[in-house]
Short mmCIF file of N, CA and C in Angstrom, two decimals:
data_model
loop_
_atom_site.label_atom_id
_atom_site.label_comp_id
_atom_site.label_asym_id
_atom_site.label_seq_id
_atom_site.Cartn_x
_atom_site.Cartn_y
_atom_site.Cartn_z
N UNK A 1 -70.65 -29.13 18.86
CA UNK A 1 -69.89 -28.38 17.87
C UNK A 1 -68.83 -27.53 18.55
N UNK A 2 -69.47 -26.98 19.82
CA UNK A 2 -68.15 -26.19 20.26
C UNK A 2 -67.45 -27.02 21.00
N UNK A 3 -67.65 -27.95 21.41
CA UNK A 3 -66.23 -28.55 22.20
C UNK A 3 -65.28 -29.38 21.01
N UNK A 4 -65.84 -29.56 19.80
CA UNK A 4 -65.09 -29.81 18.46
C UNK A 4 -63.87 -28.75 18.40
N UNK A 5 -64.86 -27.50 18.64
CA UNK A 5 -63.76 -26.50 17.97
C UNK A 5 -62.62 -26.28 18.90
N UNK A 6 -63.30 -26.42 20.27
CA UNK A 6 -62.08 -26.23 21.63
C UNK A 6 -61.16 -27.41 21.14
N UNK A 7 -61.54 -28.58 21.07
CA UNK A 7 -60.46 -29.63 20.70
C UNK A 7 -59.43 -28.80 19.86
N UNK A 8 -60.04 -28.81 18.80
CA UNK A 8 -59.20 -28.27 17.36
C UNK A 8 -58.13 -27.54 17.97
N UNK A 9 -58.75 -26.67 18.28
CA UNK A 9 -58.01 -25.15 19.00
C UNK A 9 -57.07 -25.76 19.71
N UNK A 10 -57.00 -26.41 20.68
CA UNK A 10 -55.90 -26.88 21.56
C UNK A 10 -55.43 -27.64 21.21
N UNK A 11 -55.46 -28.64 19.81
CA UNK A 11 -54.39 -29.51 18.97
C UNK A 11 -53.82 -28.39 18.38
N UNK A 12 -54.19 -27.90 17.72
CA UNK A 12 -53.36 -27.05 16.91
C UNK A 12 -52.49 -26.01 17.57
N UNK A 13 -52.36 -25.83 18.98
CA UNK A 13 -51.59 -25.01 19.99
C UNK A 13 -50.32 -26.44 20.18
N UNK A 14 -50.93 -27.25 20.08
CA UNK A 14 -49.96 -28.67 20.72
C UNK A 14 -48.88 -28.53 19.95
N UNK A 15 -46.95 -28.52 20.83
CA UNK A 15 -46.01 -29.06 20.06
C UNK A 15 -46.09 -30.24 19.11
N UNK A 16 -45.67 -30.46 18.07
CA UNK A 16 -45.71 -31.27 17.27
C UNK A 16 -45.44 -32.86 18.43
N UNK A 17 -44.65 -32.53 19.03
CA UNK A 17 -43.69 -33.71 19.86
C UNK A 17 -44.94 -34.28 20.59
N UNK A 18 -46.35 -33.69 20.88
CA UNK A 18 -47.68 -34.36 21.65
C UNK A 18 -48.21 -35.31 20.54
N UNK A 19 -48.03 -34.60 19.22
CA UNK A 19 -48.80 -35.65 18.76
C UNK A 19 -48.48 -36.95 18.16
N UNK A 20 -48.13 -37.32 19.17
CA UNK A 20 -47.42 -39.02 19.02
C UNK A 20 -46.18 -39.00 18.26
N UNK A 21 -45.60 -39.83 17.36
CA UNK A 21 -44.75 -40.04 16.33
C UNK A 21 -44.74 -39.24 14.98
N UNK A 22 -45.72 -38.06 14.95
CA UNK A 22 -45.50 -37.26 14.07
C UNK A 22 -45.41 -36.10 14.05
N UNK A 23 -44.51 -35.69 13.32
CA UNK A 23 -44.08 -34.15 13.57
C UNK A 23 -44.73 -33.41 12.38
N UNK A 24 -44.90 -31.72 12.85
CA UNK A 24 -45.76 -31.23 11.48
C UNK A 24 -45.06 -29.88 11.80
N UNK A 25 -44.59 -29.55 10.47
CA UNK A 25 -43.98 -28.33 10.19
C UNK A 25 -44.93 -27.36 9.84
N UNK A 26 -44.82 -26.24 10.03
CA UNK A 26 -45.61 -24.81 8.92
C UNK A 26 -46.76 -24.49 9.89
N UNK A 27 -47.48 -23.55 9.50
CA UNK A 27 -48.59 -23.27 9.89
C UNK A 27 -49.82 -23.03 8.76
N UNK A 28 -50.86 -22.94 9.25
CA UNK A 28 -52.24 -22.99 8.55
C UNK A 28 -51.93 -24.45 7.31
N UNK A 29 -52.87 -23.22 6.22
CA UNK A 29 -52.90 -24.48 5.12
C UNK A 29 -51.37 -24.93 4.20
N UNK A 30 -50.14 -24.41 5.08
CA UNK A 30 -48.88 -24.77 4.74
C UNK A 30 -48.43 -25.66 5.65
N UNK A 31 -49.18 -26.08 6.58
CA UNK A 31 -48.87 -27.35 7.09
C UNK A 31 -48.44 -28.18 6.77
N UNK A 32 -47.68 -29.44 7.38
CA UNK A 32 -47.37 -30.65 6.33
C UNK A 32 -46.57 -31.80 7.22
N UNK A 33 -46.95 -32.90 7.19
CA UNK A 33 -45.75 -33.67 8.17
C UNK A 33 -44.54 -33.49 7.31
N UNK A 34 -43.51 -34.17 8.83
CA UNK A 34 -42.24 -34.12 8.20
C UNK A 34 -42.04 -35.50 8.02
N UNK A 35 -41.91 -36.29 6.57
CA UNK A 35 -41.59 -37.39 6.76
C UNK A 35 -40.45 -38.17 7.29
N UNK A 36 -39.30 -37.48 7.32
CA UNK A 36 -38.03 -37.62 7.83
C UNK A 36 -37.93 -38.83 8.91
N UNK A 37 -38.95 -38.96 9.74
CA UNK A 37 -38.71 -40.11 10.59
C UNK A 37 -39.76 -40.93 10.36
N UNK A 38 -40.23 -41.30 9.28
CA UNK A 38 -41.08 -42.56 8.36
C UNK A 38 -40.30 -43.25 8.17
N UNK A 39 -40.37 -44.16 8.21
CA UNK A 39 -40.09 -45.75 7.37
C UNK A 39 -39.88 -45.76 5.89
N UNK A 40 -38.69 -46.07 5.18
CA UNK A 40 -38.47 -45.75 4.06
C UNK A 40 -40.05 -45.91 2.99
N UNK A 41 -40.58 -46.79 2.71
CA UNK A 41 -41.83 -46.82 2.24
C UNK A 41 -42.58 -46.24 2.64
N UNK A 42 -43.04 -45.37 3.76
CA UNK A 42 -44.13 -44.96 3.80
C UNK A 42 -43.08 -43.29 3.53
N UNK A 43 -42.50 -43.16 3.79
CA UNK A 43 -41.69 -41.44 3.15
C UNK A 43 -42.04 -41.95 1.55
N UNK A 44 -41.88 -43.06 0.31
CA UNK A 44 -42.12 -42.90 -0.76
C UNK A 44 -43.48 -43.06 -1.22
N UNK A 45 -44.37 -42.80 -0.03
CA UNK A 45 -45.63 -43.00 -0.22
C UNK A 45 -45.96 -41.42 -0.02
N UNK A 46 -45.47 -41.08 0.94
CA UNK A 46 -46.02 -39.74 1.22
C UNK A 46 -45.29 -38.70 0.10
N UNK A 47 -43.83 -38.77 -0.50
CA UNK A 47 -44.14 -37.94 -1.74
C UNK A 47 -44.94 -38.29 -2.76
N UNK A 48 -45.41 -39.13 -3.07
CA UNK A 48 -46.33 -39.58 -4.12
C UNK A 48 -47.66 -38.75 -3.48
N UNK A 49 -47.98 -38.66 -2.16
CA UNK A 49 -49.25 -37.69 -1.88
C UNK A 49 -48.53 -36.30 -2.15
N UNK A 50 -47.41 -36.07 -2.00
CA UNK A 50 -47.20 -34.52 -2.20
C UNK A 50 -47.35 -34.13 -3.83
N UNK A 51 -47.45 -35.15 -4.76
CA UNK A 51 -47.65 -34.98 -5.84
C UNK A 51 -49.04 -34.97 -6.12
N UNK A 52 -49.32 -35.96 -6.10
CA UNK A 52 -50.79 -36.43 -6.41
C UNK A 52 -51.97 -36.00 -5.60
N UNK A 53 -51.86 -35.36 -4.39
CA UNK A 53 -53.19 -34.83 -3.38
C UNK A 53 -52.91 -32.96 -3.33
N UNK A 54 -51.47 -32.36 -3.40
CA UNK A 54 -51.46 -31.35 -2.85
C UNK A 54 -50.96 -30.70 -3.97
N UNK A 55 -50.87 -30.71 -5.37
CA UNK A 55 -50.54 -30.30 -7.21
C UNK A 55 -52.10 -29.12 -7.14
N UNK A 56 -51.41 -27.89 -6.73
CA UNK A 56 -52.04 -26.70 -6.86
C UNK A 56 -52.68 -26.39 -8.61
N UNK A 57 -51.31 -27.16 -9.25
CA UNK A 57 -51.83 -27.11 -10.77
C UNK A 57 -53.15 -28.22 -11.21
N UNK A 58 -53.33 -28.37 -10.13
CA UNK A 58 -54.78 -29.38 -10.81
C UNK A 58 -55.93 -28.97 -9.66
N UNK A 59 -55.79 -27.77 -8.96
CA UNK A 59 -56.64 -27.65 -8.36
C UNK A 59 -57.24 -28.70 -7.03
N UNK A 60 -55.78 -29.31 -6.75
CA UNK A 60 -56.08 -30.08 -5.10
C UNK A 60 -56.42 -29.45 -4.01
N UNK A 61 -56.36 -30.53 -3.39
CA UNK A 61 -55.94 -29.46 -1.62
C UNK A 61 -54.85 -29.45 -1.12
N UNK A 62 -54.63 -28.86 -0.18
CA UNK A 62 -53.31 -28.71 0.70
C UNK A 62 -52.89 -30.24 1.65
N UNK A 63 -51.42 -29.95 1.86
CA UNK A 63 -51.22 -30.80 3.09
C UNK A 63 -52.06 -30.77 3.98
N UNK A 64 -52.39 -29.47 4.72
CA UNK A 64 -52.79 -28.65 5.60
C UNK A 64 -54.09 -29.76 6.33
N UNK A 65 -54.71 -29.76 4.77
CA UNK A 65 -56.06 -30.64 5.23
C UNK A 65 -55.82 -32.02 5.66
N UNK A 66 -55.00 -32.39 4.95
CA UNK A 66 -54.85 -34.35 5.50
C UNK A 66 -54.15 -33.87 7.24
N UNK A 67 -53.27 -33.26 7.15
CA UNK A 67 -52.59 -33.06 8.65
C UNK A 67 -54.06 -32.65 9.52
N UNK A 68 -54.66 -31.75 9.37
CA UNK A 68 -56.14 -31.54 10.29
C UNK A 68 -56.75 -32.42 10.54
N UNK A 69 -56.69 -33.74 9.29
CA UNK A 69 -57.95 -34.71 9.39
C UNK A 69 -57.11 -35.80 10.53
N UNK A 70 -55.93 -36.20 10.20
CA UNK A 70 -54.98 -37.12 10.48
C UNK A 70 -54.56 -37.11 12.40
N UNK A 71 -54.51 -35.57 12.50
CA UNK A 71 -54.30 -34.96 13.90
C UNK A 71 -55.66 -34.83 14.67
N UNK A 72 -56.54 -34.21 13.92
CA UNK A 72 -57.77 -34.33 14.77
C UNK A 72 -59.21 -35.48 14.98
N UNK A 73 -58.88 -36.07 13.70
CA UNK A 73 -60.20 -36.82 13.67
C UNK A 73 -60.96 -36.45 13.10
N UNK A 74 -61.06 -35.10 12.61
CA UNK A 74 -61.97 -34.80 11.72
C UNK A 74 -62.07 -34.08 10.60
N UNK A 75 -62.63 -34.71 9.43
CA UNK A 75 -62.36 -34.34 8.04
C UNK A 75 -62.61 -32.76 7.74
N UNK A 76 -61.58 -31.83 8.03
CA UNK A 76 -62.22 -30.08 7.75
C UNK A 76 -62.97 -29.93 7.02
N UNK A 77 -63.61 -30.73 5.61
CA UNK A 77 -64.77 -29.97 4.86
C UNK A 77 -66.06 -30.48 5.57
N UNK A 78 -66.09 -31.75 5.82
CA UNK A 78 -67.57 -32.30 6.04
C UNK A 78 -67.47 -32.30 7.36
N UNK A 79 -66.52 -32.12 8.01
CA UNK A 79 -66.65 -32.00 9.80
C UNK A 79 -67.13 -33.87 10.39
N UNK A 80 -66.87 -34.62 9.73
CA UNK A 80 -66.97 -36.16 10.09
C UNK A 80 -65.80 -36.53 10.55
N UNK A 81 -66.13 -37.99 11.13
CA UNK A 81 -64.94 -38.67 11.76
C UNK A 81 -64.25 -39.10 10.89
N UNK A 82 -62.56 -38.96 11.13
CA UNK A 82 -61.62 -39.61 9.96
C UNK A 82 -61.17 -40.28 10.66
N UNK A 83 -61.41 -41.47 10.12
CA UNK A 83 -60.14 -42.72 10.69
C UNK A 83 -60.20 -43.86 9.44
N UNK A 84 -60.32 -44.97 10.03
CA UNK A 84 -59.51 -45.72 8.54
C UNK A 84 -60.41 -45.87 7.81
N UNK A 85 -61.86 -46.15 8.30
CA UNK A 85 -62.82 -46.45 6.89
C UNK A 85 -62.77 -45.30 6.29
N UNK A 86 -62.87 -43.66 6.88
CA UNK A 86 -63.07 -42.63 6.23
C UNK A 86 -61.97 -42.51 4.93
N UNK A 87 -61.00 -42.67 5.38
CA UNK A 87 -59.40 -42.57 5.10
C UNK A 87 -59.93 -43.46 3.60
N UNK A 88 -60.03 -44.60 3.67
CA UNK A 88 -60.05 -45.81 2.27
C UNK A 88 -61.54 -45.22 1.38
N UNK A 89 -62.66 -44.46 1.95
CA UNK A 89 -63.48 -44.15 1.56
C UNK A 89 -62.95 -42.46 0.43
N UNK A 90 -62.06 -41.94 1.33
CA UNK A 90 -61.43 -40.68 0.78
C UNK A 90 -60.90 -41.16 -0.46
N UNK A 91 -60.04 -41.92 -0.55
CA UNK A 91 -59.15 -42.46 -1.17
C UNK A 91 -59.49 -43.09 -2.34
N UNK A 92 -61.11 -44.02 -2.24
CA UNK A 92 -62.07 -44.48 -3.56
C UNK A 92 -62.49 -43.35 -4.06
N UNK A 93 -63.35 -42.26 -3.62
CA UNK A 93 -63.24 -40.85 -3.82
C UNK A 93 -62.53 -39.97 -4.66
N UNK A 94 -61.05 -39.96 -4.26
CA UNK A 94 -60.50 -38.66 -5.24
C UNK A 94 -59.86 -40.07 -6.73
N UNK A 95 -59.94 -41.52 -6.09
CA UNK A 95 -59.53 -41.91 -7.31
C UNK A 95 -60.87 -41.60 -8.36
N UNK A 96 -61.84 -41.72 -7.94
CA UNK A 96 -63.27 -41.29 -9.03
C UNK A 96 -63.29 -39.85 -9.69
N UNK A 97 -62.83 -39.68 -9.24
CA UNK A 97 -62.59 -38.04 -9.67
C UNK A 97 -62.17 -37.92 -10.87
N UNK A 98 -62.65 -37.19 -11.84
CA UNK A 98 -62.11 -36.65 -13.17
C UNK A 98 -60.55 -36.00 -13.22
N UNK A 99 -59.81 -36.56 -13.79
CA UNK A 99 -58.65 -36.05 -13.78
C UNK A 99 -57.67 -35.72 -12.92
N UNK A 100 -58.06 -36.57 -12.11
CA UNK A 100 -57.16 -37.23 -10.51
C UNK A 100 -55.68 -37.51 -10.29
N UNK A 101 -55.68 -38.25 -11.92
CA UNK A 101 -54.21 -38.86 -12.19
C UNK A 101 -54.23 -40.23 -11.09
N UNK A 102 -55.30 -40.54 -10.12
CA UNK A 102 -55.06 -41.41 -9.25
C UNK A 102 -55.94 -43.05 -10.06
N UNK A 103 -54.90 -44.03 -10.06
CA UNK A 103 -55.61 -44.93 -10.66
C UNK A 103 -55.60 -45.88 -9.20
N UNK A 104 -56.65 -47.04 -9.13
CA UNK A 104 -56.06 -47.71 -8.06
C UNK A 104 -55.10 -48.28 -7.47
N UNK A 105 -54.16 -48.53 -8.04
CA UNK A 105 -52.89 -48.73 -7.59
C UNK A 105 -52.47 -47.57 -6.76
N UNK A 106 -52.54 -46.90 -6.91
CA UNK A 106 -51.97 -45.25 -6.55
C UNK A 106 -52.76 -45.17 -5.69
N UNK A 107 -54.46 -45.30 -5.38
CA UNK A 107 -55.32 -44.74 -4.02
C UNK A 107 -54.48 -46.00 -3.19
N UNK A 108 -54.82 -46.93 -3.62
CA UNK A 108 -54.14 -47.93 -2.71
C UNK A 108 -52.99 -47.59 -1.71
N UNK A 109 -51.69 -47.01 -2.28
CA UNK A 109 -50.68 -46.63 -1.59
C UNK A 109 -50.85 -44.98 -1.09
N UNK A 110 -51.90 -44.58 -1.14
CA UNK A 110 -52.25 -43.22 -0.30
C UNK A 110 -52.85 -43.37 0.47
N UNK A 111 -53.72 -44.28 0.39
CA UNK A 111 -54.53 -45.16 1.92
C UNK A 111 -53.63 -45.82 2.77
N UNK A 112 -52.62 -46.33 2.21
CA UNK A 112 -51.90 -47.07 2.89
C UNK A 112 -50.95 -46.31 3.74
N UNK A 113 -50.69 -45.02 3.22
CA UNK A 113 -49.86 -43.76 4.16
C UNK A 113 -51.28 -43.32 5.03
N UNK A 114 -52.24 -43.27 4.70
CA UNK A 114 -53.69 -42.62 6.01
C UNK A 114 -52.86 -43.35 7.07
N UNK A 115 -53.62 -44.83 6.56
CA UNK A 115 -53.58 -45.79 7.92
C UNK A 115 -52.06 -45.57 8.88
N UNK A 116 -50.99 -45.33 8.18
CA UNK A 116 -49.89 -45.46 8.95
C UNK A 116 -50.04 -44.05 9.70
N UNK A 117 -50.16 -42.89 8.97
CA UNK A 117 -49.95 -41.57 9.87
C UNK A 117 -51.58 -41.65 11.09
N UNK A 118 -53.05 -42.71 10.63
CA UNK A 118 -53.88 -42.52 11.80
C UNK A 118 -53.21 -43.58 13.09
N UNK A 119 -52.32 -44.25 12.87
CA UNK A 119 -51.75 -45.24 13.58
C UNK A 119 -50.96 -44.67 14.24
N UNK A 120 -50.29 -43.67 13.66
CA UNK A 120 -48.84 -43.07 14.58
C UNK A 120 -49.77 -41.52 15.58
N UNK A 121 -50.82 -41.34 14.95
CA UNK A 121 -51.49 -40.34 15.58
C UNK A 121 -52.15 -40.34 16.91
N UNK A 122 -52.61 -41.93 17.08
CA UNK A 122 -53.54 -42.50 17.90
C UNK A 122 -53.03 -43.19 18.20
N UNK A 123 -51.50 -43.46 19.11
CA UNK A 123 -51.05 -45.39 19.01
C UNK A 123 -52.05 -45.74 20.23
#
């Protein structure tokens, strides 16, 4: 558990520019990648998560958290490994959810931004 947290601690000290191909603006739970150097489809994937995962008016979560899970490997609430099964497992998840707004079509293309940002995280 504590060499979890030492990890954490010293990603989150890391210039954005260490962690591979993605850059992350803000601090704490105002975190957020910058999509700016995505691939036109996966930037219209990732505002569709800025709508649909981080809508304060429906009681989501933050960027903050996918950037923690995405950068470190591990999911901040349950403290598990995130990578792609977690990622498609998340994703069946908040589509089950009451009032999600996420139908499968939609988890589909939010999984499909996981896999690309755990890909650019870990090449």
């Amino acid at each position: 558990m504590i060499r979890k947290m030492v990890l954490a601690a010293c990603l989150c000290g890391l210039p954005a520019a260490a962690l591979a191909g993605l850059a992350v603006v803000g601090q704490g739970e105002a975190r957020r990648f910058d999509p700016s150097g995505f691939p036109p489809d996966m930037q219209k994937r990732y505002a569709l998560m800025e709508v649909k995962c981080a809508n304060p008016a429906e009681g989501c979560h933050s960027l903050g958290r996918v950037v923690e899970a995405v950068t470190t490997g591990i999911a901040p609430i349950s403290h598990t490994p995130f990578d792609k099964k977690a990622a498609k497992m998340y994703g069946i998840k908040m589509m089950r959810k009451p009032d999600s707004g996420i139908d499968k079509k939609t988890a589909r293309e939010l999984v499909r931004l996981l896999y690309f940002l755990l890909d650019q995280a870990r090449p």
